[in-house]
Short mmCIF file of C-alpha atoms and ligand atoms in Angstrom, two decimals:
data_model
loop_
_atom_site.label_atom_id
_atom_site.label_comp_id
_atom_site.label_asym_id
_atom_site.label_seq_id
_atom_site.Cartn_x
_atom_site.Cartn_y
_atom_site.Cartn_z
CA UNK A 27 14.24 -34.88 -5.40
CA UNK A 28 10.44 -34.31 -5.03
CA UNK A 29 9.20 -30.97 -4.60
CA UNK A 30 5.37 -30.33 -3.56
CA UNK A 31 3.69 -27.09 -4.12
CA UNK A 32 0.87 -26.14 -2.00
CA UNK A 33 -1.75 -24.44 -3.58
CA UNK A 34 -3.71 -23.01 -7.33
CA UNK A 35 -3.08 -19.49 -7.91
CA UNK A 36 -0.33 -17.35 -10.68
CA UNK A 37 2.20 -17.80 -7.16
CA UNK A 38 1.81 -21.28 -6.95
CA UNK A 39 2.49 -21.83 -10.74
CA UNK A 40 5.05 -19.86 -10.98
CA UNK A 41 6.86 -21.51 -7.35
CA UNK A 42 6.51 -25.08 -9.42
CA UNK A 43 7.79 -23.49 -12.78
CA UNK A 44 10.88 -22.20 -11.13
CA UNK A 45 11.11 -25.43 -8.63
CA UNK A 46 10.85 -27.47 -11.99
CA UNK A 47 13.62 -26.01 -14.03
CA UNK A 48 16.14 -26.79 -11.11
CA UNK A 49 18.30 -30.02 -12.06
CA UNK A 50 17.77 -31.37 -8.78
CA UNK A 51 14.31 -31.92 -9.36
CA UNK A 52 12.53 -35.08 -10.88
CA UNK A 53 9.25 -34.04 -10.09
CA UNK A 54 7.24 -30.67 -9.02
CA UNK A 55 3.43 -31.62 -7.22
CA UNK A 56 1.17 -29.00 -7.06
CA UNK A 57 -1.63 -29.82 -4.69
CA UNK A 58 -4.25 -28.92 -6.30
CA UNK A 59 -2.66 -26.27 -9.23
CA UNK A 60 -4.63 -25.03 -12.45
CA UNK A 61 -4.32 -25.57 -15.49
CA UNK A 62 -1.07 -24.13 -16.46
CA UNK A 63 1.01 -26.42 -13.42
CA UNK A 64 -0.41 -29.43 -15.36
CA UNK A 65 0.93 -28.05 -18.30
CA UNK A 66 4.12 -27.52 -16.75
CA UNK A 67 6.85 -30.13 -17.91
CA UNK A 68 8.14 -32.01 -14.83
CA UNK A 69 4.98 -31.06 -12.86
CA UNK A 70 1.83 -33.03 -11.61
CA UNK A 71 -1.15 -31.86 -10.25
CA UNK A 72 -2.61 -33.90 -7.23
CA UNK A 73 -6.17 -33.42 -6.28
CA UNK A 74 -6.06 -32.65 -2.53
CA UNK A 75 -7.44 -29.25 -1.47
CA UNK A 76 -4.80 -26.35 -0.37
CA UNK A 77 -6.33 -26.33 3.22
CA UNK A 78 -6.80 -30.49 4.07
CA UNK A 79 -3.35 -30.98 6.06
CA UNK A 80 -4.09 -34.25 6.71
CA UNK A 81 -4.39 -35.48 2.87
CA UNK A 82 -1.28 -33.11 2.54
CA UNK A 83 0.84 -34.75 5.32
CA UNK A 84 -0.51 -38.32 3.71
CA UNK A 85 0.45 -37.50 -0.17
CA UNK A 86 3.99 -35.92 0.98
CA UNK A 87 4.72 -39.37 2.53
CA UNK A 88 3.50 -41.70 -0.05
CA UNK A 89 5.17 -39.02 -2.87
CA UNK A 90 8.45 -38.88 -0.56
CA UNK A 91 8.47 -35.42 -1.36
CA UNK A 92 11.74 -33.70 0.05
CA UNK A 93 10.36 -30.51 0.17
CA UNK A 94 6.97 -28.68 0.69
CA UNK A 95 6.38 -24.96 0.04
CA UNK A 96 3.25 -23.47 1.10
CA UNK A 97 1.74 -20.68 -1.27
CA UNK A 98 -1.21 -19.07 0.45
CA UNK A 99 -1.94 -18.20 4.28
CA UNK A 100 -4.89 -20.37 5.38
CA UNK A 101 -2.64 -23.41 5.96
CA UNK A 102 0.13 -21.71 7.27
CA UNK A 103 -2.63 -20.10 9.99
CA UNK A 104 -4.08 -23.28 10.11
CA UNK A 105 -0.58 -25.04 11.27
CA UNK A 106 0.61 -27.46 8.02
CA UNK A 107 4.24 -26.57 8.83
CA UNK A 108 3.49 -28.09 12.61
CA UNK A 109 1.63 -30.89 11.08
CA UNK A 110 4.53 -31.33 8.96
CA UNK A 111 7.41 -31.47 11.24
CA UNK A 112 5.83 -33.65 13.70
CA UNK A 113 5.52 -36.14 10.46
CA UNK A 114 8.97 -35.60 9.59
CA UNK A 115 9.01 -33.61 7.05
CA UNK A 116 10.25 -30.57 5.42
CA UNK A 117 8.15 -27.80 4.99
CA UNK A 118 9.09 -24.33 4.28
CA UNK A 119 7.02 -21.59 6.09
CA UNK A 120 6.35 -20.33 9.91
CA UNK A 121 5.06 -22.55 12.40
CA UNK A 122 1.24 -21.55 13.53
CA UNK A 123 1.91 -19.82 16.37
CA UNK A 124 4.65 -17.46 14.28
CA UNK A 125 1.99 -17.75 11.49
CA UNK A 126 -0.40 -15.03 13.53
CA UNK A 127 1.55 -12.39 12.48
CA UNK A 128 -0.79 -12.42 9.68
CA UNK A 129 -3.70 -14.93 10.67
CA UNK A 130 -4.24 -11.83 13.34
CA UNK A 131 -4.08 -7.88 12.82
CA UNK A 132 -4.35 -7.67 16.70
CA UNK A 133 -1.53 -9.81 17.31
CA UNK A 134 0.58 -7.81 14.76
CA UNK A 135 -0.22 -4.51 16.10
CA UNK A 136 0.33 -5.30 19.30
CA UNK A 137 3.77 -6.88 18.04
CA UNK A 138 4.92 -4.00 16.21
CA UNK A 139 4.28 -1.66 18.77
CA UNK A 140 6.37 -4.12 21.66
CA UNK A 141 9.03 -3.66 19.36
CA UNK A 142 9.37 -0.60 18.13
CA UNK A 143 8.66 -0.86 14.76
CA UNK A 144 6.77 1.90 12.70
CA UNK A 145 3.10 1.51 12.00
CA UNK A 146 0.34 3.66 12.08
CA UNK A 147 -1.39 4.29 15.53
CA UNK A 148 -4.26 1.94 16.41
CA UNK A 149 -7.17 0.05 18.91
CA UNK A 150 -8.53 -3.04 18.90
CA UNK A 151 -11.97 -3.60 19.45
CA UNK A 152 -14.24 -6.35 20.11
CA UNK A 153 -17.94 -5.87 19.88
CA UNK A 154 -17.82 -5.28 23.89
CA UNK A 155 -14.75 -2.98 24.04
CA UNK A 156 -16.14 -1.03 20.79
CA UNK A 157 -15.44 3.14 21.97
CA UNK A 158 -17.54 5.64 20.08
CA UNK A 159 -15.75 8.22 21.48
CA UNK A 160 -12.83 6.95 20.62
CA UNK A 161 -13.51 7.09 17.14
CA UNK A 162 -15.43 10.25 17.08
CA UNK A 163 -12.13 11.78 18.56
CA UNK A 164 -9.89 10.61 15.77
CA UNK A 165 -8.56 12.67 12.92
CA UNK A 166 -10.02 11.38 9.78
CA UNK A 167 -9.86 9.57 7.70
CA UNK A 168 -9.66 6.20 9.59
CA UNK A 169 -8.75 2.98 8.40
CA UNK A 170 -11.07 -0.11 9.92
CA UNK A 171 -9.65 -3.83 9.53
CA UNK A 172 -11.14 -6.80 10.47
CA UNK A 173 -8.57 -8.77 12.54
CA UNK A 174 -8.77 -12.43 10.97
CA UNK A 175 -8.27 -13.35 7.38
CA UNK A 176 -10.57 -11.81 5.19
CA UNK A 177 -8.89 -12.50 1.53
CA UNK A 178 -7.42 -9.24 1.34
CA UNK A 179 -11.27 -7.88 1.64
CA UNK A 180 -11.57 -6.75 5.26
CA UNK A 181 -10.36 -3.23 4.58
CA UNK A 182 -12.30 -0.11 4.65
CA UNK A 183 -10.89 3.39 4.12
CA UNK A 184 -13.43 5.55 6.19
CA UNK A 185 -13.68 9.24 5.29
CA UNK A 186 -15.82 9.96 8.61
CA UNK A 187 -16.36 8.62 12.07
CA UNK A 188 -19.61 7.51 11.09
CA UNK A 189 -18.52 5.20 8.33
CA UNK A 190 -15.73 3.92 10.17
CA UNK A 191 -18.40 3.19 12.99
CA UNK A 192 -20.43 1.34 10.49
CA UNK A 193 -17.84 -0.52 8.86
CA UNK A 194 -16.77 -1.46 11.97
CA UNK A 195 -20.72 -2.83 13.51
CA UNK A 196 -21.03 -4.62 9.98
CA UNK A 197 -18.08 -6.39 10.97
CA UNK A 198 -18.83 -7.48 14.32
CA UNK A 199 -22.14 -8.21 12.80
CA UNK A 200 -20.77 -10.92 10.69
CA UNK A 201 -19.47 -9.91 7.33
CA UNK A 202 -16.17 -11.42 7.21
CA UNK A 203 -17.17 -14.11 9.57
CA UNK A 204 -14.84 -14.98 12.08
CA UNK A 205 -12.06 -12.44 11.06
CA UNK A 206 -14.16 -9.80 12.03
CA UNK A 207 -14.64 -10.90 15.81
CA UNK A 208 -11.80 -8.31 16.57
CA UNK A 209 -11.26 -5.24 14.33
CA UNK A 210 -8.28 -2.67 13.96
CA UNK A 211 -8.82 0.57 13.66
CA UNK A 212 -6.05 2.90 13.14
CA UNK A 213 -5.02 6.40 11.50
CA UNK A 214 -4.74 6.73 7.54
CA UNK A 215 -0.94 7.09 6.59
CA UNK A 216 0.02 9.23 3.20
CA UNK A 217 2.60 7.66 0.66
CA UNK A 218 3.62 5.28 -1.38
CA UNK A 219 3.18 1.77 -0.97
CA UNK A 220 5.44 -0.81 -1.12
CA UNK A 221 6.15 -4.82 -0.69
CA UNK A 222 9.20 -5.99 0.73
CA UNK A 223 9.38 -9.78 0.31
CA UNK A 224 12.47 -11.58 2.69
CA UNK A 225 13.26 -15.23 3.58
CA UNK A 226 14.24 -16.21 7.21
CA UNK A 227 15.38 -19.26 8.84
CA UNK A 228 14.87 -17.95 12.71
CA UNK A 229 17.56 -15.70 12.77
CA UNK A 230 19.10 -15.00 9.59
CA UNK A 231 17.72 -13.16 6.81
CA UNK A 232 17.37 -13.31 2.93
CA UNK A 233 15.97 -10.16 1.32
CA UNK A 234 14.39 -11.23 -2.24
CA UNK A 235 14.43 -8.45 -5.21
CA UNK A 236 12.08 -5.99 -4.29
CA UNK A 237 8.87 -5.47 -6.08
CA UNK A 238 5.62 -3.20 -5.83
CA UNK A 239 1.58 -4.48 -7.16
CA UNK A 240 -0.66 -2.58 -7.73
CA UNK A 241 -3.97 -2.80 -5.98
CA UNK A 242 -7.00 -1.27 -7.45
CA UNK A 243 -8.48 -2.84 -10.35
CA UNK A 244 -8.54 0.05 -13.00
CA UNK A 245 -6.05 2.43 -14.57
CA UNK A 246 -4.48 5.41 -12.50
CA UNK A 247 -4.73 3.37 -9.68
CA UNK A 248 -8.65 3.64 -9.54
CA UNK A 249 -11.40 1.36 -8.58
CA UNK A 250 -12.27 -1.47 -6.23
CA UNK A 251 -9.17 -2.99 -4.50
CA UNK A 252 -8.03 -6.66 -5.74
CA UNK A 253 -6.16 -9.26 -4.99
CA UNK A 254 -3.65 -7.55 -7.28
CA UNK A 255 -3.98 -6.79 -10.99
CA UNK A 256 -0.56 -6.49 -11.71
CA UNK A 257 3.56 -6.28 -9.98
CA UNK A 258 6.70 -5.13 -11.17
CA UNK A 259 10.72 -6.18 -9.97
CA UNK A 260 12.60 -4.26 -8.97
CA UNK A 261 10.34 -1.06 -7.84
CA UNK A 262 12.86 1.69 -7.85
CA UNK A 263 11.17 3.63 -5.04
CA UNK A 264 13.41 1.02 -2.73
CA UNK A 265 16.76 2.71 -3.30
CA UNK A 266 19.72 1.07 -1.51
CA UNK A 267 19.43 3.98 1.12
CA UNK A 268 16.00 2.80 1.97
CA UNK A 269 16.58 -0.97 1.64
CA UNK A 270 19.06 -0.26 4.36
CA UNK A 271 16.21 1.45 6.87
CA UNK A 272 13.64 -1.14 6.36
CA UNK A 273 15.74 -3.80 7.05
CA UNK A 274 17.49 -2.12 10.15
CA UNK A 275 14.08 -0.77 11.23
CA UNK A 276 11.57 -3.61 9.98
CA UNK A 277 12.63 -6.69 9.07
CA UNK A 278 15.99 -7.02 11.69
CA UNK A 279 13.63 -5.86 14.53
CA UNK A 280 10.87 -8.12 13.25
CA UNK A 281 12.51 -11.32 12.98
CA UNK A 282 14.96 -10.68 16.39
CA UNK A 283 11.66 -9.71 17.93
CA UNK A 284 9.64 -13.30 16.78
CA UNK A 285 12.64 -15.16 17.97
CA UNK A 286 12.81 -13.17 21.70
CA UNK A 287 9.35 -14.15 22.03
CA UNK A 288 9.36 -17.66 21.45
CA UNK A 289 8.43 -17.71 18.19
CA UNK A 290 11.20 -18.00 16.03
CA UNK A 291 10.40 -16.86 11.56
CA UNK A 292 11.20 -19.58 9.36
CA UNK A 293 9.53 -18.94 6.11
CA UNK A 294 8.75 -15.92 3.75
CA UNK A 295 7.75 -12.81 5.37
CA UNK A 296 6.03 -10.01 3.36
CA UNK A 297 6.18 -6.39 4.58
CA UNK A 298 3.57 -4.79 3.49
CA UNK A 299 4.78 -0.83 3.74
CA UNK A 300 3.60 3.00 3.13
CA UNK A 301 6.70 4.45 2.57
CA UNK A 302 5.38 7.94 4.07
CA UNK A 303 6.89 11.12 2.78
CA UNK A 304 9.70 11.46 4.96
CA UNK A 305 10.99 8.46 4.15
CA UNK A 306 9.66 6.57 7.54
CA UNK A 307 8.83 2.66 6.22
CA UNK A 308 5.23 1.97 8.21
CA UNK A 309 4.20 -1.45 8.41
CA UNK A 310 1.04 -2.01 6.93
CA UNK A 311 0.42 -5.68 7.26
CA UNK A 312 2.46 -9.04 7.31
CA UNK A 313 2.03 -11.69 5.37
CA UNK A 314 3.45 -15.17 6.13
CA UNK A 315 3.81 -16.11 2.48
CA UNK A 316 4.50 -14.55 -0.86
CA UNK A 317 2.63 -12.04 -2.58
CA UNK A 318 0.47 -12.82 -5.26
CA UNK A 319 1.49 -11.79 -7.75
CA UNK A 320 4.75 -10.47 -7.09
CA UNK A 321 5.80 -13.47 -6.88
CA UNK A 322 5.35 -14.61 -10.82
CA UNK A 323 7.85 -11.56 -11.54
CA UNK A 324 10.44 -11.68 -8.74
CA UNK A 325 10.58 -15.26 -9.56
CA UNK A 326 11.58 -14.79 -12.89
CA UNK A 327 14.43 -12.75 -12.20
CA UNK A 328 15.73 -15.14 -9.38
CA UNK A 329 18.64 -17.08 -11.02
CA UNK A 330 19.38 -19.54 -7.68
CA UNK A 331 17.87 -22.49 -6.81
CA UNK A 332 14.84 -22.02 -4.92
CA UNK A 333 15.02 -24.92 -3.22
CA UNK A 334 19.02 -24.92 -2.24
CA UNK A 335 17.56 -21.71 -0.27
CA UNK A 336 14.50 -23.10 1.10
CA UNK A 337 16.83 -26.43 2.20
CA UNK A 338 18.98 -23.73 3.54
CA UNK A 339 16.65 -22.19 5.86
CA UNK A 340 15.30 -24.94 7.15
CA UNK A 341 18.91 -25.60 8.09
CA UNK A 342 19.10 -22.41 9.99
CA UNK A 343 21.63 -22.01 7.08
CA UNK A 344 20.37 -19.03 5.85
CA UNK A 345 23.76 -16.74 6.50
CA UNK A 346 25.98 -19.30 3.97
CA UNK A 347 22.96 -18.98 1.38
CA UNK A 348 23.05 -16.05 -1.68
CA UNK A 349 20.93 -15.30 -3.97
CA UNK A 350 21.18 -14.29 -8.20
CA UNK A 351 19.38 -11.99 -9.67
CA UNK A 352 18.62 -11.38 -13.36
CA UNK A 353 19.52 -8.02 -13.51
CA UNK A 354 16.65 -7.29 -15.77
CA UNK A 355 13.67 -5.59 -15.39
CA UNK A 356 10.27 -8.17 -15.01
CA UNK A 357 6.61 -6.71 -14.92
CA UNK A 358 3.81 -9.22 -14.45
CA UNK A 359 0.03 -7.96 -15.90
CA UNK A 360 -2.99 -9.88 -14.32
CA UNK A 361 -5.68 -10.53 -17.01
CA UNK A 362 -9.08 -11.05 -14.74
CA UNK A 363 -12.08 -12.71 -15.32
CA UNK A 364 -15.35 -10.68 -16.34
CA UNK A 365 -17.02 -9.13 -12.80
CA UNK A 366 -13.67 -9.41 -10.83
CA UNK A 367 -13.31 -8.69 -8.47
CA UNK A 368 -17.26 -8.90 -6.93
CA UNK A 369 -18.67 -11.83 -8.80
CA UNK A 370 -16.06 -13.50 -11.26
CA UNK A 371 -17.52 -15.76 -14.09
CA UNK A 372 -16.18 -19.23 -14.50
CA UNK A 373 -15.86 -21.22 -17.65
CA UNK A 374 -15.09 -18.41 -20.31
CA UNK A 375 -12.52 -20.24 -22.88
CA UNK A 376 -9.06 -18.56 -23.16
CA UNK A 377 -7.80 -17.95 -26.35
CA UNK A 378 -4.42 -17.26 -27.86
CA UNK A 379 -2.39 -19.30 -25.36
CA UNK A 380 -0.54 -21.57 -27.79
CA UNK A 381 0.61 -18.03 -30.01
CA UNK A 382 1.50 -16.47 -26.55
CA UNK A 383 4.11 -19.47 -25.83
CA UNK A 384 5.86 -18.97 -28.74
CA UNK A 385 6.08 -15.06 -27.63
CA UNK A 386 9.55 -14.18 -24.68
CA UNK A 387 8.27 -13.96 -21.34
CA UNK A 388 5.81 -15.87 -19.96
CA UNK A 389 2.13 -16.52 -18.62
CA UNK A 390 1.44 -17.94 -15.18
CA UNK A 391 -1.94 -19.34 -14.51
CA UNK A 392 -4.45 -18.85 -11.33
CA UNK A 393 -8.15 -19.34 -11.88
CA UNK A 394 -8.07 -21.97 -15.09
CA UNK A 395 -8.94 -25.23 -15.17
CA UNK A 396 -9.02 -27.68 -18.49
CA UNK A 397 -12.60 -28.51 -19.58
CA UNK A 398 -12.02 -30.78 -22.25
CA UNK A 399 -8.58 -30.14 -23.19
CA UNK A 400 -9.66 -26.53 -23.46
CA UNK A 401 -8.49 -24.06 -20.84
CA UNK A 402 -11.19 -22.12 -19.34
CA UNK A 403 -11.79 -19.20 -16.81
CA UNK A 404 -12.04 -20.53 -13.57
CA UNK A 405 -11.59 -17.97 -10.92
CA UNK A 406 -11.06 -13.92 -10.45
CA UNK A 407 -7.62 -13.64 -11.20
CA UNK A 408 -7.22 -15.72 -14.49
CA UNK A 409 -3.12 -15.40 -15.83
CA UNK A 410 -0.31 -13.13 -15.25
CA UNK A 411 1.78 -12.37 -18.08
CA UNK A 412 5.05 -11.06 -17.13
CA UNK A 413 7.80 -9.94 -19.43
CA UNK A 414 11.40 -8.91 -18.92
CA UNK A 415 13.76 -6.14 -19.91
CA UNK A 416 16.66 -3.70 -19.55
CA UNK A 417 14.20 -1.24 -18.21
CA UNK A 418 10.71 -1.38 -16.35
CA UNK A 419 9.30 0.00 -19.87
CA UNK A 420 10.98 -2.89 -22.06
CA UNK A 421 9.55 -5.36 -19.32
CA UNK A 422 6.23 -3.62 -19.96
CA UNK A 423 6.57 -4.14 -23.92
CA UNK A 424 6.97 -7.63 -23.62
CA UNK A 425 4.34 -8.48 -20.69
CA UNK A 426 1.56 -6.32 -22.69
CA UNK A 427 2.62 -8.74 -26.07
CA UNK A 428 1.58 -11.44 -24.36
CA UNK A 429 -1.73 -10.02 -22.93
CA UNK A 430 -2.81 -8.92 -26.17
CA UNK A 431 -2.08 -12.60 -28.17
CA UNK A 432 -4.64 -14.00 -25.38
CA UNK A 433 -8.29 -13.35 -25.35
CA UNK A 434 -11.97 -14.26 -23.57
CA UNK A 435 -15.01 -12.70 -23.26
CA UNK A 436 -15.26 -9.89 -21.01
CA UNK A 437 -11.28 -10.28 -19.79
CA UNK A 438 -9.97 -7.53 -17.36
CA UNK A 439 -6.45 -5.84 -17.48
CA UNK A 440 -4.89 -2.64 -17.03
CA UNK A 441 -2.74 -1.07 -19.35
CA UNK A 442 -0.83 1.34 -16.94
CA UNK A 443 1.11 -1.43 -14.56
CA UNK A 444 4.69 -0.14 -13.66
CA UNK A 445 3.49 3.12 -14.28
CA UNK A 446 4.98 4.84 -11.69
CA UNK A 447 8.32 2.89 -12.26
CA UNK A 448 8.13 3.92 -16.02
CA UNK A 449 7.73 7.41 -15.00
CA UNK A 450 11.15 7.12 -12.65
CA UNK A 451 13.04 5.90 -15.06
CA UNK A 452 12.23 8.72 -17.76
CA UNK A 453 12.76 11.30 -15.05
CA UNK A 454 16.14 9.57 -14.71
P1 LIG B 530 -3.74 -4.29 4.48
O1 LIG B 530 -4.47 -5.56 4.16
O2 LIG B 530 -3.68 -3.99 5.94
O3 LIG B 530 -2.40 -4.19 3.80
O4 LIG B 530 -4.60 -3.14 3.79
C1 LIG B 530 -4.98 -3.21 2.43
C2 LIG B 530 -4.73 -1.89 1.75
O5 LIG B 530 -5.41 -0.83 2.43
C3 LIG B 530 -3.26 -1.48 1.75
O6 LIG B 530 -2.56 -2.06 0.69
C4 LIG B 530 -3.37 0.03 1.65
O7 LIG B 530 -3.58 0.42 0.30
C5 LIG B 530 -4.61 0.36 2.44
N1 LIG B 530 -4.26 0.68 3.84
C6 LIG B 530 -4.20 -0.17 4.87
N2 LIG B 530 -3.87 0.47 6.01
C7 LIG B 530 -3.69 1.76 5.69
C8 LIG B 530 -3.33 2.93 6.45
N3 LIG B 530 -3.13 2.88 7.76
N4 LIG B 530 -3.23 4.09 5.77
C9 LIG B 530 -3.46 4.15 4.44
N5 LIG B 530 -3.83 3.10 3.68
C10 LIG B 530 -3.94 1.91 4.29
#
């Protein structure tokens, strides 16, 4: 069969590396990829852009690909799954109208709250409905979102009302675009963050390994927020016990809820939680897709056939379906381009690649591109190297091996991912 991956980033390559080494599959097509997916043996790259549904619909036909998986959100919002079906074809993600459960922070808080499921208090504003006093009333700090998608951007921590009031007007005013039309603003919860990653098919459920990323672009968990500089499987902070409570009190609620109101899951949904102190799992977000780049390390441990599950769920199949894990240890460290995250620079020539394949574990790609048969920086998040091991720390070994055969001018990486992982595991 003929698998198509849609997208470019370390999630994407790592989707069509694990897609490709399934015997199954003749061909992976990433659409468009990097540099590393048309590296890949058994994948292709295809030049048509992540978002153009209609060149996507056209190349699945004339491929006869048997299966599409969608990497990032803006399609999903924007309704390829839909555009799919109605051609006939299989395409593994939620519907656009299920799809708002992250194309919309309103819609979500509004959800969770219908259905009982824990989440920080909030109000949604438009520019008209915006209340002052409302703010000014709130303990601080506050946390201000704009509603739409805003590349993981639209988030401001606000230490007083003022600043959340200002965050707030420079949304409305524009600075997110559209996603800022509506804006969520809701109390600051204490803890410990984590993602919890599942596969659905309507009704039944999958949960994947669990993983956590880490955030903030410099050591000790310091700096600007990212995309995500780095992820580790499994994050110990999920014990069983509290596996248990997120999927009686999140994920079981969550997907029975979509389904009672017409909008039944099929796809990966992402949890994003603060586990706060008392053990409570508060929904922070929902994505509609995989995390990048938790996926490029839960995907290494995953021993099943990604696609037999995907084929599953889109069967509604999802109960008959299991899933393998490696019980290892994988830790994934992003290596950005110089000025991630504000203004990366393209076109920096890696270095070191060739000695880092001969290394164990393995380097996803995201921003590269080949200039010349010479791979080059070509975005803010550049590779992830991820590593495996008996423990988080052994995974760490091996990931940081590979980050320090490969080298470019002015790369970014932090030397601390898994930290607080490592630091369980001694205390055990
Ligand atoms: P989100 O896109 O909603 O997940 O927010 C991005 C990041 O902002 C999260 O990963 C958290 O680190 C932080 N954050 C979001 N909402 C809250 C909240 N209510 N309390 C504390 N931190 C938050």
């Amino acid at each position: 069969m003929k698998v198509l991956i849609v997208g470019a980033g370390g999630r994407e390559h790592a989707l069509a590396w694990k897609c490709a080494r399934a015997s199954r599959v003749a061909e992976v097509l990433v659409a468009p990829g990097n540099a590393g997916t048309a590296t890949e043996p058994k994948v292709r790259n295809v030049e048509a852009a992540a978002e153009d549904i209609a060149a996507l619909v056209d190349l699945a036909q004339r491929e006869r690909v048997a299966l599409t998986i969608v990497g990032p959100e803006a399609p999903l919002v924007a309704g390829i799954v839909d555009a799919f079906a109605a051609a006939g074809l299989k395409c593994f993600g939620p519907r656009q109208a299920a799809a708002r459960l992250e194309g919309s922070k309103a819609f979500a808080k509004e959800f969770l709250r219908r259905h009982g499921i824990p989440t920080a208090r909030s109000a949604t504003f438009t520019r008209a409905t915006l209340a002052a006093d409302w703010v000014r009333s709130q303990r601080m700090p506050l946390v201000v979102k704009a509603s739409g998608l805003a590349a993981g951007k639209g988030v401001v921590i606000a230490a007083s009302a003022a600043e959340a009031l200002s965050a707030t007007e420079a949304m409305f005013a524009g600075q997110f675009g559209a996603a800022g039309r509506e804006v969520v603003i809701e109390e600051f919860l204490p803890g410990e963050e984590a993602s919890f990653i599942v596969m659905a098919d309507g009704a039944n459920i999958l949960p994947l390994a669990t993983s956590q990323d880490h955030k903030r672009l410099s050591d000790g968990d310091r700096g600007p927020n990212t995309g995500g500089m780095g992820a580790y499987s499994p994050a110990p902070l999920v014990t069983p016990a509290l596996h248990e409570r997120i999927m009686r009190e999140v994920i079981g609620p969550a997907i029975r809820g979509l389904a009672a109101d017409g909008l039944p899951y099929t796809g990966f949904l992402y949890a994003g939680l603060m586990i706060a102190p008392d053990g409570t799992p508060n929904v922070l977000e929902f994505n509609c897709r995989l995390g990048d780049p938790e996926t490029q390390p839960i995907l290494m441990r995953l021993k099943s056939d990604l696609t037999v599950l995907c084929e599953a769920a889109l069967a509604g199949r999802l109960d008959t379906a299991s899933a393998q894990w490696d019980p290892r240890a994988a830790l994934g460290v992003v290596m950005a381009a110089a000025g991630y995250p504000e203004a990366p620079r393209r076109g920096d020539p890696i270095e070191g690649l060739a000695a880092a394949a001969r290394l164990p574990g393995k380097i996803f790609h995201a921003g590269t591109r080949l200039a010349s048969g010479t791979v080059c920086t070509d975005g803010g998040r550049v590779l992830c190297a991820v590593g495996l091991g008996g423990t988080v720390a052994d995974a760490q070994r091996e990931a940081y091996a590979l980050v320090d055969a490969v080298h470019w001018p002015g790369v970014q990486f932090r030397r601390d991912i898994g930290y607080r992982a490592v630091s369980r595991e001694s205390a055990d």
